[in-house]
Tab-separated table of C-alpha atoms in Angstrom:
chain	number	residue	atom	x	y	z
D	1	MET	CA	141.473	139.555	140.346
D	2	ALA	CA	143.128	136.285	141.423
D	3	THR	CA	143.786	137.823	144.841
D	4	ASP	CA	140.120	138.793	145.219
D	5	ASN	CA	139.059	135.217	144.421
D	6	MET	CA	141.429	133.844	147.063
D	7	GLU	CA	140.095	136.260	149.649
D	8	THR	CA	136.467	135.277	148.992
D	9	LYS	CA	137.111	131.538	149.294
D	10	PRO	CA	135.940	130.011	152.584
D	11	ARG	CA	138.723	129.119	155.005
D	12	LEU	CA	138.633	125.375	155.536
D	13	ARG	CA	139.552	123.545	158.723
D	14	VAL	CA	141.452	120.437	157.677
D	15	ALA	CA	142.750	117.591	159.856
D	16	PHE	CA	145.286	115.063	158.566
D	17	LEU	CA	145.453	111.635	160.232
D	18	HIS	CA	148.674	109.672	159.708
D	19	PRO	CA	149.823	106.611	161.711
D	20	ASP	CA	153.531	107.310	162.286
D	21	LEU	CA	154.992	110.686	161.381
D	22	GLY	CA	158.577	109.605	160.726
D	23	ILE	CA	160.694	109.934	157.586
D	24	GLY	CA	159.424	108.331	154.393
D	25	GLY	CA	157.551	108.972	151.169
D	26	ALA	CA	154.090	108.727	152.744
D	27	GLU	CA	155.126	111.072	155.540
D	28	ARG	CA	156.616	113.520	153.047
D	29	LEU	CA	153.324	113.579	151.162
D	30	VAL	CA	151.282	114.316	154.287
D	31	VAL	CA	153.651	117.114	155.302
D	32	ASP	CA	153.551	118.623	151.796
D	33	ALA	CA	149.759	118.330	151.661
D	34	ALA	CA	149.383	120.086	154.998
D	35	THR	CA	151.846	122.870	154.154
D	36	GLY	CA	150.335	123.299	150.689
D	37	ILE	CA	146.799	123.675	152.022
D	38	GLN	CA	148.015	125.887	154.863
D	39	SER	CA	149.773	128.174	152.375
D	40	LYS	CA	146.387	128.811	150.767
D	41	GLY	CA	145.015	130.238	153.997
D	42	HIS	CA	143.339	127.115	155.383
D	43	HIS	CA	143.750	125.837	158.947
D	44	THR	CA	145.576	122.505	159.250
D	45	VAL	CA	146.539	120.051	162.002
D	46	ILE	CA	148.292	116.692	161.698
D	47	TYR	CA	147.163	113.962	164.101
D	48	THR	CA	149.470	110.998	164.550
D	49	SER	CA	150.186	108.139	166.940
D	50	HIS	CA	153.937	108.751	166.943
D	51	HIS	CA	156.176	111.753	166.317
D	52	ASP	CA	159.842	111.838	167.297
D	53	PRO	CA	161.387	115.325	166.912
D	54	LYS	CA	164.735	113.625	166.240
D	55	HIS	CA	163.307	111.458	163.442
D	56	CYS	CA	160.914	113.599	161.423
D	57	PHE	CA	160.676	116.214	158.707
D	58	GLU	CA	161.670	119.730	159.646
D	59	GLU	CA	158.230	121.284	159.101
D	60	THR	CA	156.780	119.090	161.867
D	61	ARG	CA	159.268	120.242	164.498
D	62	ASP	CA	160.042	123.883	163.646
D	63	GLY	CA	156.498	125.175	164.220
D	64	THR	CA	155.475	125.315	160.552
D	65	LEU	CA	152.820	122.656	161.179
D	66	ARG	CA	150.872	121.834	164.308
D	67	VAL	CA	151.244	118.160	165.277
D	68	SER	CA	149.008	116.424	167.821
D	69	VAL	CA	150.115	113.007	169.143
D	70	HIS	CA	147.777	110.454	170.749
D	71	GLY	CA	147.948	106.661	171.092
D	72	ASN	CA	151.725	106.346	171.358
D	73	SER	CA	151.457	104.480	174.652
D	74	LEU	CA	150.169	101.397	172.839
D	75	PRO	CA	152.800	98.968	171.487
D	76	ARG	CA	153.769	98.865	167.800
D	77	SER	CA	153.757	95.053	167.895
D	78	ILE	CA	153.190	92.103	170.180
D	79	PHE	CA	156.306	89.914	170.422
D	80	GLY	CA	157.379	91.141	167.004
D	81	ARG	CA	154.037	90.240	165.412
D	82	PHE	CA	150.537	91.674	164.847
D	83	TYR	CA	151.886	94.972	163.484
D	84	ILE	CA	148.711	95.792	161.573
D	85	VAL	CA	146.449	94.999	164.538
D	86	CYS	CA	148.524	97.244	166.783
D	87	ALA	CA	148.539	99.988	164.139
D	88	ILE	CA	144.742	99.819	163.929
D	89	LEU	CA	144.366	99.979	167.725
D	90	ARG	CA	146.716	102.967	167.898
D	91	GLN	CA	144.723	104.695	165.169
D	92	LEU	CA	141.448	104.007	166.960
D	93	VAL	CA	142.795	105.621	170.144
D	94	LEU	CA	143.802	108.647	168.065
D	95	THR	CA	140.335	108.709	166.482
D	96	LEU	CA	138.546	108.452	169.826
D	97	TYR	CA	140.484	111.459	171.086
D	98	ILE	CA	139.334	113.496	168.092
D	99	LEU	CA	135.719	112.348	168.463
D	100	LEU	CA	135.654	113.058	172.193
D	101	TRP	CA	137.261	116.484	172.118
D	102	GLU	CA	137.402	117.884	168.580
D	103	LYS	CA	134.870	116.022	166.435
D	104	ASP	CA	133.157	119.180	165.125
D	105	SER	CA	136.332	121.225	164.758
D	106	TYR	CA	136.996	120.332	161.116
D	107	ASP	CA	135.342	120.596	157.739
D	108	VAL	CA	137.432	117.828	156.175
D	109	MET	CA	139.540	114.993	157.535
D	110	VAL	CA	142.236	113.568	155.295
D	111	VAL	CA	143.188	110.015	156.269
D	112	ASP	CA	145.944	107.956	154.696
D	113	GLN	CA	147.520	104.486	154.959
D	114	LEU	CA	145.014	103.009	157.443
D	115	SER	CA	141.273	103.112	156.771
D	116	ALA	CA	140.039	101.402	159.968
D	117	CYS	CA	138.945	104.692	161.529
D	118	LEU	CA	136.730	105.784	158.637
D	119	PRO	CA	133.418	104.318	159.909
D	120	LEU	CA	133.794	106.087	163.267
D	121	LEU	CA	134.671	109.369	161.626
D	122	THR	CA	131.792	109.009	159.170
D	123	TRP	CA	129.200	108.112	161.795
D	124	PHE	CA	130.189	110.447	164.636
D	125	SER	CA	131.823	113.440	162.981
D	126	SER	CA	130.348	116.178	160.842
D	127	ALA	CA	133.494	116.378	158.704
D	128	LYS	CA	133.762	115.068	155.164
D	129	ILE	CA	136.306	112.282	154.733
D	130	MET	CA	138.991	111.962	152.064
D	131	PHE	CA	141.086	108.801	152.043
D	132	TYR	CA	144.478	108.895	150.321
D	133	CYS	CA	145.463	105.368	149.314
D	134	HIS	CA	149.200	104.981	148.808
D	135	PHE	CA	148.652	101.271	148.087
D	136	PRO	CA	146.235	98.582	149.358
D	137	ASP	CA	147.603	97.233	152.637
D	138	LYS	CA	146.418	93.723	151.718
D	139	LEU	CA	149.118	93.659	149.022
D	140	LEU	CA	151.916	94.834	151.295
D	141	THR	CA	152.094	91.736	153.462
D	142	SER	CA	153.474	88.254	152.887
D	143	ARG	CA	151.262	85.190	153.377
D	144	GLU	CA	153.854	82.496	153.809
D	145	SER	CA	151.704	80.202	155.979
D	146	THR	CA	148.106	79.030	156.184
D	147	LEU	CA	147.808	80.628	159.614
D	148	LYS	CA	148.947	83.984	158.225
D	149	GLN	CA	146.460	83.658	155.365
D	150	LEU	CA	143.613	83.025	157.812
D	151	TYR	CA	144.816	85.900	160.001
D	152	ARG	CA	144.656	88.284	157.041
D	153	VAL	CA	141.137	87.338	155.844
D	154	PRO	CA	139.179	89.530	158.311
D	155	LEU	CA	141.774	92.313	158.039
D	156	ASP	CA	141.484	92.360	154.238
D	157	LYS	CA	137.677	92.453	154.439
D	158	LEU	CA	137.870	95.225	157.031
D	159	GLU	CA	140.184	97.253	154.786
D	160	GLU	CA	137.854	97.002	151.797
D	161	TRP	CA	134.727	97.832	153.794
D	162	THR	CA	136.234	100.770	155.672
D	163	THR	CA	137.942	102.239	152.593
D	164	GLY	CA	134.556	102.358	150.879
D	165	MET	CA	133.238	104.546	153.705
D	166	ALA	CA	135.276	107.546	152.554
D	167	ASP	CA	133.455	110.366	150.786
D	168	THR	CA	136.172	110.327	148.155
D	169	VAL	CA	139.258	108.211	147.505
D	170	VAL	CA	142.478	109.592	146.065
D	171	VAL	CA	145.510	107.590	144.896
D	172	ASN	CA	149.085	108.519	144.080
D	173	SER	CA	149.378	107.203	140.506
D	174	GLY	CA	147.589	105.539	137.617
D	175	PHE	CA	149.421	102.344	138.570
D	176	THR	CA	147.912	102.435	142.069
D	177	ALA	CA	144.468	103.306	140.656
D	178	GLY	CA	144.473	100.105	138.595
D	179	ILE	CA	145.621	98.038	141.577
D	180	PHE	CA	142.951	99.694	143.762
D	181	ARG	CA	140.116	98.749	141.419
D	182	ARG	CA	141.276	95.131	141.177
D	183	SER	CA	141.889	94.827	144.925
D	184	PHE	CA	138.575	96.340	146.071
D	185	PRO	CA	135.890	95.200	143.574
D	186	SER	CA	133.024	96.134	145.904
D	187	ILE	CA	134.003	99.819	145.952
D	188	PHE	CA	132.237	101.682	143.159
D	189	LYS	CA	134.124	104.945	143.619
D	190	THR	CA	136.690	105.517	140.893
D	191	PRO	CA	139.729	106.922	142.688
D	192	ARG	CA	141.120	110.254	141.621
D	193	ILE	CA	144.811	110.494	140.816
D	194	LEU	CA	146.816	113.104	142.698
D	195	TYR	CA	150.544	112.772	142.109
D	196	PRO	CA	152.697	113.447	145.178
D	197	PRO	CA	154.584	116.746	144.889
D	198	ILE	CA	157.838	118.118	146.133
D	199	ASN	CA	158.243	121.463	147.809
D	200	THR	CA	160.800	122.865	145.377
D	201	GLN	CA	161.829	125.629	147.785
D	202	ALA	CA	163.188	122.989	150.150
D	203	TYR	CA	165.485	121.749	147.384
D	204	ASP	CA	166.709	125.190	146.287
D	205	ARG	CA	168.734	125.746	149.430
D	206	ALA	CA	172.482	126.170	149.089
D	207	VAL	CA	174.730	123.482	150.542
D	208	ASP	CA	175.685	124.457	154.099
D	209	THR	CA	179.314	123.358	154.376
D	210	SER	CA	179.492	124.808	157.893
D	211	ASP	CA	177.005	122.179	159.122
D	212	PRO	CA	178.914	119.403	160.968
D	213	SER	CA	176.512	116.773	159.622
D	214	VAL	CA	177.307	117.881	156.071
D	215	GLN	CA	181.034	117.856	156.761
D	216	LEU	CA	180.717	114.143	157.546
D	217	LEU	CA	179.653	113.546	153.938
D	218	GLU	CA	182.166	115.735	152.136
D	219	THR	CA	184.407	113.694	149.878
D	220	ASN	CA	186.540	113.851	146.753
D	221	HIS	CA	184.749	110.766	145.418
D	222	LYS	CA	182.074	111.030	142.746
D	223	ILE	CA	178.803	110.051	144.419
D	224	ILE	CA	176.347	107.439	143.179
D	225	LEU	CA	173.323	107.900	145.417
D	226	SER	CA	170.460	105.678	146.531
D	227	ILE	CA	167.687	107.021	148.779
D	228	ASN	CA	165.312	104.459	150.286
D	229	ARG	CA	164.190	103.337	153.703
D	230	PHE	CA	166.191	100.414	155.034
D	231	GLU	CA	163.481	97.837	154.312
D	232	ARG	CA	163.775	94.639	152.294
D	233	LYS	CA	160.905	95.546	149.980
D	234	LYS	CA	162.956	98.554	148.821
D	235	ASN	CA	165.503	96.135	147.320
D	236	VAL	CA	168.481	98.361	148.170
D	237	GLU	CA	170.829	95.449	147.500
D	238	LEU	CA	170.093	95.934	143.789
D	239	ALA	CA	172.069	99.183	143.910
D	240	LEU	CA	174.839	97.535	145.916
D	241	ARG	CA	175.138	94.518	143.613
D	242	ALA	CA	175.100	96.700	140.493
D	243	PHE	CA	177.803	98.966	141.930
D	244	ALA	CA	179.974	95.976	142.839
D	245	ALA	CA	179.484	94.530	139.328
D	246	LEU	CA	181.247	97.580	137.880
D	247	LYS	CA	184.382	96.162	139.485
D	248	THR	CA	183.803	92.391	139.415
D	249	ASP	CA	182.657	92.372	135.778
D	250	SER	CA	185.362	94.866	134.721
D	251	LEU	CA	182.803	97.294	133.273
D	252	ILE	CA	185.121	100.190	134.111
D	253	ASP	CA	188.826	100.101	134.902
D	254	PRO	CA	189.878	99.727	138.579
D	255	THR	CA	191.359	103.223	138.762
D	256	THR	CA	188.123	104.823	137.578
D	257	PHE	CA	186.071	102.607	139.909
D	258	GLY	CA	188.158	103.833	142.846
D	259	THR	CA	186.999	107.406	142.221
D	260	TYR	CA	183.334	106.529	142.912
D	261	ARG	CA	181.477	106.097	146.191
D	262	LEU	CA	178.043	104.505	146.618
D	263	VAL	CA	176.002	106.316	149.269
D	264	LEU	CA	172.988	104.380	150.539
D	265	ALA	CA	170.845	106.865	152.472
D	266	GLY	CA	167.387	106.480	153.929
D	267	GLY	CA	164.983	106.367	156.820
D	268	TYR	CA	166.211	104.228	159.701
D	269	ASP	CA	164.543	103.602	163.042
D	270	ARG	CA	166.320	101.589	165.758
D	271	ARG	CA	162.886	100.556	167.098
D	272	VAL	CA	162.163	98.679	163.860
D	273	ALA	CA	163.903	95.301	163.819
D	274	GLU	CA	163.762	95.074	160.029
D	275	ASN	CA	165.677	98.347	159.667
D	276	VAL	CA	168.439	97.095	161.948
D	277	GLU	CA	168.645	93.636	160.383
D	278	TYR	CA	168.551	94.903	156.794
D	279	LEU	CA	171.316	97.437	157.376
D	280	GLU	CA	173.480	94.677	158.844
D	281	SER	CA	172.813	92.383	155.876
D	282	LEU	CA	173.663	95.149	153.388
D	283	ASN	CA	176.874	95.884	155.266
D	284	ASP	CA	177.786	92.190	155.201
D	285	LEU	CA	177.011	91.964	151.470
D	286	ALA	CA	179.254	94.933	150.671
D	287	THR	CA	182.054	93.351	152.690
D	288	GLN	CA	181.669	90.093	150.744
D	289	PHE	CA	182.249	92.093	147.543
D	290	GLY	CA	185.481	93.411	149.019
D	291	LEU	CA	184.124	96.950	149.432
D	292	LYS	CA	185.062	98.986	152.483
D	293	THR	CA	181.994	100.334	154.288
D	294	PHE	CA	181.113	102.990	156.843
D	295	VAL	CA	177.855	103.746	158.684
D	296	ILE	CA	176.735	107.267	159.624
D	297	HIS	CA	173.977	107.626	162.233
D	298	PRO	CA	172.396	110.935	163.344
D	299	SER	CA	174.622	110.812	166.436
D	300	SER	CA	177.820	110.129	164.461
D	301	ASP	CA	180.706	112.574	164.619
D	302	GLN	CA	183.280	110.570	162.685
D	303	LYS	CA	183.871	111.076	158.973
D	304	PRO	CA	184.184	108.039	156.678
D	305	PRO	CA	187.762	107.250	155.634
D	306	GLU	CA	188.533	108.274	152.063
D	307	ASP	CA	188.900	104.634	150.987
D	308	ALA	CA	185.325	103.795	152.056
D	309	GLN	CA	183.420	103.035	148.861
D	310	VAL	CA	180.021	102.216	150.389
D	311	VAL	CA	178.652	104.656	152.965
D	312	PHE	CA	175.336	104.096	154.755
D	313	VAL	CA	173.591	107.290	155.920
D	314	CYS	CA	170.826	106.457	158.398
D	315	SER	CA	167.992	108.999	158.745
D	316	PHE	CA	169.718	111.875	156.996
D	317	ASN	CA	168.646	115.440	157.742
D	318	ASP	CA	167.653	118.125	155.236
D	319	ALA	CA	171.141	119.645	155.090
D	320	GLN	CA	172.651	116.241	154.303
D	321	ARG	CA	170.013	115.590	151.646
D	322	THR	CA	170.830	118.927	150.021
D	323	TYR	CA	174.532	118.038	149.882
D	324	LEU	CA	173.944	114.537	148.504
D	325	LEU	CA	171.551	115.637	145.744
D	326	ALA	CA	173.800	118.561	144.819
D	327	ASN	CA	176.819	116.286	144.415
D	328	ALA	CA	175.361	113.033	143.077
D	329	LEU	CA	176.244	111.945	139.546
D	330	MET	CA	173.118	109.778	139.428
D	331	LEU	CA	170.297	108.532	141.663
D	332	LEU	CA	169.462	104.823	141.905
D	333	TYR	CA	165.831	104.090	142.806
D	334	THR	CA	165.605	100.354	143.444
D	335	PRO	CA	162.036	99.289	144.477
D	336	SER	CA	159.978	97.228	142.037
D	337	ASN	CA	156.266	97.901	141.489
D	338	GLU	CA	156.526	100.975	143.686
D	339	HIS	CA	153.180	102.724	144.083
D	340	PHE	CA	154.635	106.055	142.981
D	341	GLY	CA	157.957	106.894	144.588
D	342	ILE	CA	158.752	110.540	145.336
D	343	THR	CA	162.525	110.038	145.383
D	344	PRO	CA	162.954	110.042	141.567
D	345	VAL	CA	161.043	113.342	141.450
D	346	GLU	CA	163.386	114.820	144.069
D	347	GLY	CA	166.399	113.684	142.072
D	348	MET	CA	165.096	115.022	138.772
D	349	TYR	CA	164.320	118.426	140.285
D	350	CYS	CA	167.932	118.598	141.477
D	351	SER	CA	169.075	117.835	137.902
D	352	VAL	CA	170.249	114.329	138.795
D	353	PRO	CA	169.584	111.568	136.222
D	354	VAL	CA	167.575	108.694	137.718
D	355	ILE	CA	167.925	104.965	137.182
D	356	ALA	CA	164.730	103.159	138.235
D	357	CYS	CA	162.937	99.867	137.592
D	358	ASN	CA	160.805	99.699	134.465
D	359	ASN	CA	157.590	99.025	136.393
D	360	GLY	CA	155.192	100.694	138.819
D	361	GLY	CA	155.168	104.405	139.603
D	362	PRO	CA	158.480	105.377	137.923
D	363	LEU	CA	156.847	104.640	134.555
D	364	GLU	CA	154.741	107.761	135.221
D	365	SER	CA	157.502	109.965	136.651
D	366	VAL	CA	160.751	109.123	134.827
D	367	LYS	CA	161.040	109.649	131.065
D	368	ASP	CA	163.262	106.844	129.762
D	369	THR	CA	166.511	108.086	128.146
D	370	LEU	CA	165.312	111.692	128.585
D	371	THR	CA	165.360	112.246	132.370
D	372	GLY	CA	166.891	108.907	133.328
D	373	LEU	CA	166.866	105.208	132.540
D	374	LEU	CA	164.110	102.650	133.184
D	375	ILE	CA	165.750	99.231	133.454
D	376	PRO	CA	164.583	95.716	134.459
D	377	PRO	CA	165.585	95.047	138.081
D	378	THR	CA	168.652	92.829	137.570
D	379	PRO	CA	172.123	93.810	138.855
D	380	GLU	CA	173.805	93.109	135.502
D	381	LEU	CA	171.502	95.435	133.545
D	382	TRP	CA	171.695	98.118	136.208
D	383	ALA	CA	175.476	97.899	136.212
D	384	ASN	CA	175.403	98.503	132.453
D	385	GLY	CA	173.135	101.506	132.984
D	386	ILE	CA	175.448	102.957	135.626
D	387	ARG	CA	178.411	102.429	133.295
D	388	ASP	CA	176.562	104.184	130.453
D	389	LEU	CA	176.072	107.287	132.615
D	390	ILE	CA	179.654	107.192	133.911
D	391	THR	CA	181.073	106.898	130.386
D	392	GLU	CA	178.602	109.542	129.135
D	393	LYS	CA	176.939	107.350	126.555
D	394	TYR	CA	174.038	109.630	127.448
D	395	ASP	CA	174.333	113.384	127.931
D	396	VAL	CA	174.109	113.479	131.725
D	397	LYS	CA	173.836	117.273	131.890
D	398	ALA	CA	171.002	117.361	129.346
D	399	MET	CA	169.219	114.568	131.244
D	400	GLY	CA	169.434	116.580	134.454
D	401	GLU	CA	168.091	119.740	132.847
D	402	ALA	CA	165.194	117.830	131.239
D	403	GLY	CA	164.353	116.241	134.572
D	404	ARG	CA	164.143	119.579	136.337
D	405	ARG	CA	161.819	121.017	133.683
D	406	HIS	CA	159.644	117.883	133.858
D	407	VAL	CA	159.202	118.219	137.626
D	408	LEU	CA	158.347	121.917	137.466
D	409	ASP	CA	155.663	121.171	134.873
D	410	THR	CA	154.109	118.154	136.594
D	411	PHE	CA	155.073	117.664	140.240
D	412	SER	CA	155.346	121.093	141.857
D	413	LEU	CA	153.818	121.720	145.270
D	414	GLU	CA	151.772	124.575	143.809
D	415	ALA	CA	150.077	122.312	141.244
D	416	PHE	CA	149.463	119.661	143.914
D	417	ALA	CA	148.010	122.182	146.382
D	418	ASP	CA	145.669	123.588	143.723
D	419	GLN	CA	144.276	120.154	142.902
D	420	LEU	CA	144.001	119.115	146.547
D	421	GLU	CA	142.203	122.349	147.422
D	422	ASP	CA	139.702	121.668	144.611
D	423	ILE	CA	138.980	118.206	146.021
D	424	LEU	CA	138.525	119.478	149.586
D	425	GLU	CA	136.275	122.358	148.547
D	426	GLU	CA	134.216	119.984	146.433
D	427	LEU	CA	133.718	117.730	149.452
D	428	VAL	CA	132.585	120.586	151.659
D	429	THR	CA	130.243	122.245	149.155
D	430	GLY	CA	128.904	119.069	147.590
D	431	GLY	CA	129.679	120.569	144.203
D	432	ARG	CA	131.833	119.317	141.401
D	433	VAL	CA	134.840	121.039	139.966
D	434	THR	CA	134.694	121.681	136.246
D	435	HIS	CA	138.405	122.017	135.485
D	436	HIS	CA	139.409	118.548	136.686
D	437	ARG	CA	137.995	115.274	135.406
D	438	TYR	CA	136.107	113.406	138.127
D	439	ASP	CA	134.595	110.072	137.236
D	440	ASN	CA	132.635	108.665	140.161
D	441	VAL	CA	130.788	105.506	139.206
D	442	GLU	CA	129.029	105.311	142.549
D	443	TYR	CA	127.561	108.782	142.049
D	444	GLY	CA	126.249	107.784	138.621
D	445	VAL	CA	124.685	104.617	140.033
D	446	ARG	CA	122.919	106.597	142.746
D	447	VAL	CA	121.476	109.064	140.216
D	448	PHE	CA	120.310	106.212	138.000
D	449	VAL	CA	118.646	104.328	140.881
D	450	ALA	CA	116.915	107.501	142.093
D	451	ALA	CA	115.588	108.256	138.610
D	452	LEU	CA	114.411	104.659	138.235
D	453	LEU	CA	112.522	104.773	141.551
D	454	VAL	CA	110.843	108.049	140.562
D	455	TYR	CA	109.817	106.522	137.215
D	456	ILE	CA	108.377	103.388	138.899
D	457	TRP	CA	106.483	105.525	141.420
D	458	TYR	CA	104.788	107.666	138.773
D	459	SER	CA	104.083	104.600	136.611
D	460	MET	CA	102.223	102.946	139.477
D	461	PHE	CA	100.162	105.980	140.409
C-alpha cells in the first residue's frame, strides 16, 4: 500500500540554491536535502556560485547529484572586504542565469544562507520558494566601527525584506526560530523547525586501512577529536586549551597524558585568509603549551611523528572522517550559541560521547550526561569534563550507545526527507499537511482580514 502511495505522488522538480558548495555544516545539509528528496523519486539540481571537486562532499562530485555552477568569475571580496556584497552579487548572477534559461523548469526552489535573490525568484519565476535560515546573517558579523555599523544598515534591512518574500521559512532548531523572530519582527511567518539530518549510510562504512589518506592518521594514541571549520567563531582554541590543561593542571598523570592525541579536523580553504591565519594561530598556541604539532593537508603524504600530540587535519575526506569517528574516545564541539551544529549528531551516531557548550543548538541535540556532556565554555571546566571521560567517571560505552539510539530516533535522513517532502508538496499544492504542526501567523492574518472585508462589504450594502 505504501508503495502504491509513493507511485501516485507527483514527481517534483526541485532546485537548491547555495552560495559556496564547499565543506561545512550548511553544505552538508543542502547535500543531504537534495539526496533525500532525490531518493523519493523527485528531480533535483544544486545551483551554486562555487564548487571545487577537490574541496567538496563526495555526492557532489561522484555523479550522485547534479551541480550547476554560475557566477564564480566574480570576486569573493574586494581587497579583503565587502564579503557579503560580493556574495550577493555572485548569487544574483546565479539567479539571473536561472531566470534567463530555466525559470519555469522547477516546481520549488529551496534557497539557503542568502535571501537577496528571493524577490527576483518570486516575481519572475513560477516556482514556489522555500528559504532555509541557518541563522540571520545580521548576527554573524562584527560591528566594531561606526562605518561598519552604517555599512550594515541597508544590508540588514535588505535581509529582512527579502527573507519575508519566501513562501515559507524553515529553520534548523528551536534556538534559531527564537532568534529569527526577534531579529525579523516585520516577518509574520512563524518558521518551521526542520532539524538537519545525517545520512547514516555514509557513517556505516568500514574503515579503509588501504587508503593512503587514512594511513596518515593511523596511530597508537587514543584520539580526542574536534571537528570544526578553521574559523575564529568556532572557538577551536577551547579544545586546545582544555587538552593542554590536562597536563599543565596535572588533571591526569604525565604518562597517561602521553597516550592521548588531540586531532583538530575541519574545513580549510587556502583562498580564505581567516582559515590560514587561524590555523597558524592555533599551531602557535599549541607550541606555547609545549605540545608537538603536525599539519595534514589534502596533498600531504607524510605521517605525523608518534610524539605529535596535536594534529591538524585540513579538509579531511570521507575515508579520514570514518577513521577518526571510529577511533575517537570523545568528540569536542566548541562553538558557543551555535545555530544547530550537525557535528555532535555525527559523533553520537558513531557512538562517540560529545562534549559541547551548554548553549545554542547542542541543547536540542545532546542529552547531558546521557549522550555526552554540556559544559560552560571555559577551558578549566572542559578539561574537567575530558578528564571525567578519560577516567570513566561516566560509562563511556553506555553514552555512545545512547547517542546512537537518539540519532536514529530523531536525526535520520529518512525522517528529515519525509518532513521536507511534506513541506515541498504543501507549497506546490497550496494545501496543508495534517500530520505536522504548521503555525503560520501571516496566513491567519490574511484569513482574518479577508473575512473582515467581506463583513464590512455586506454591512454597507
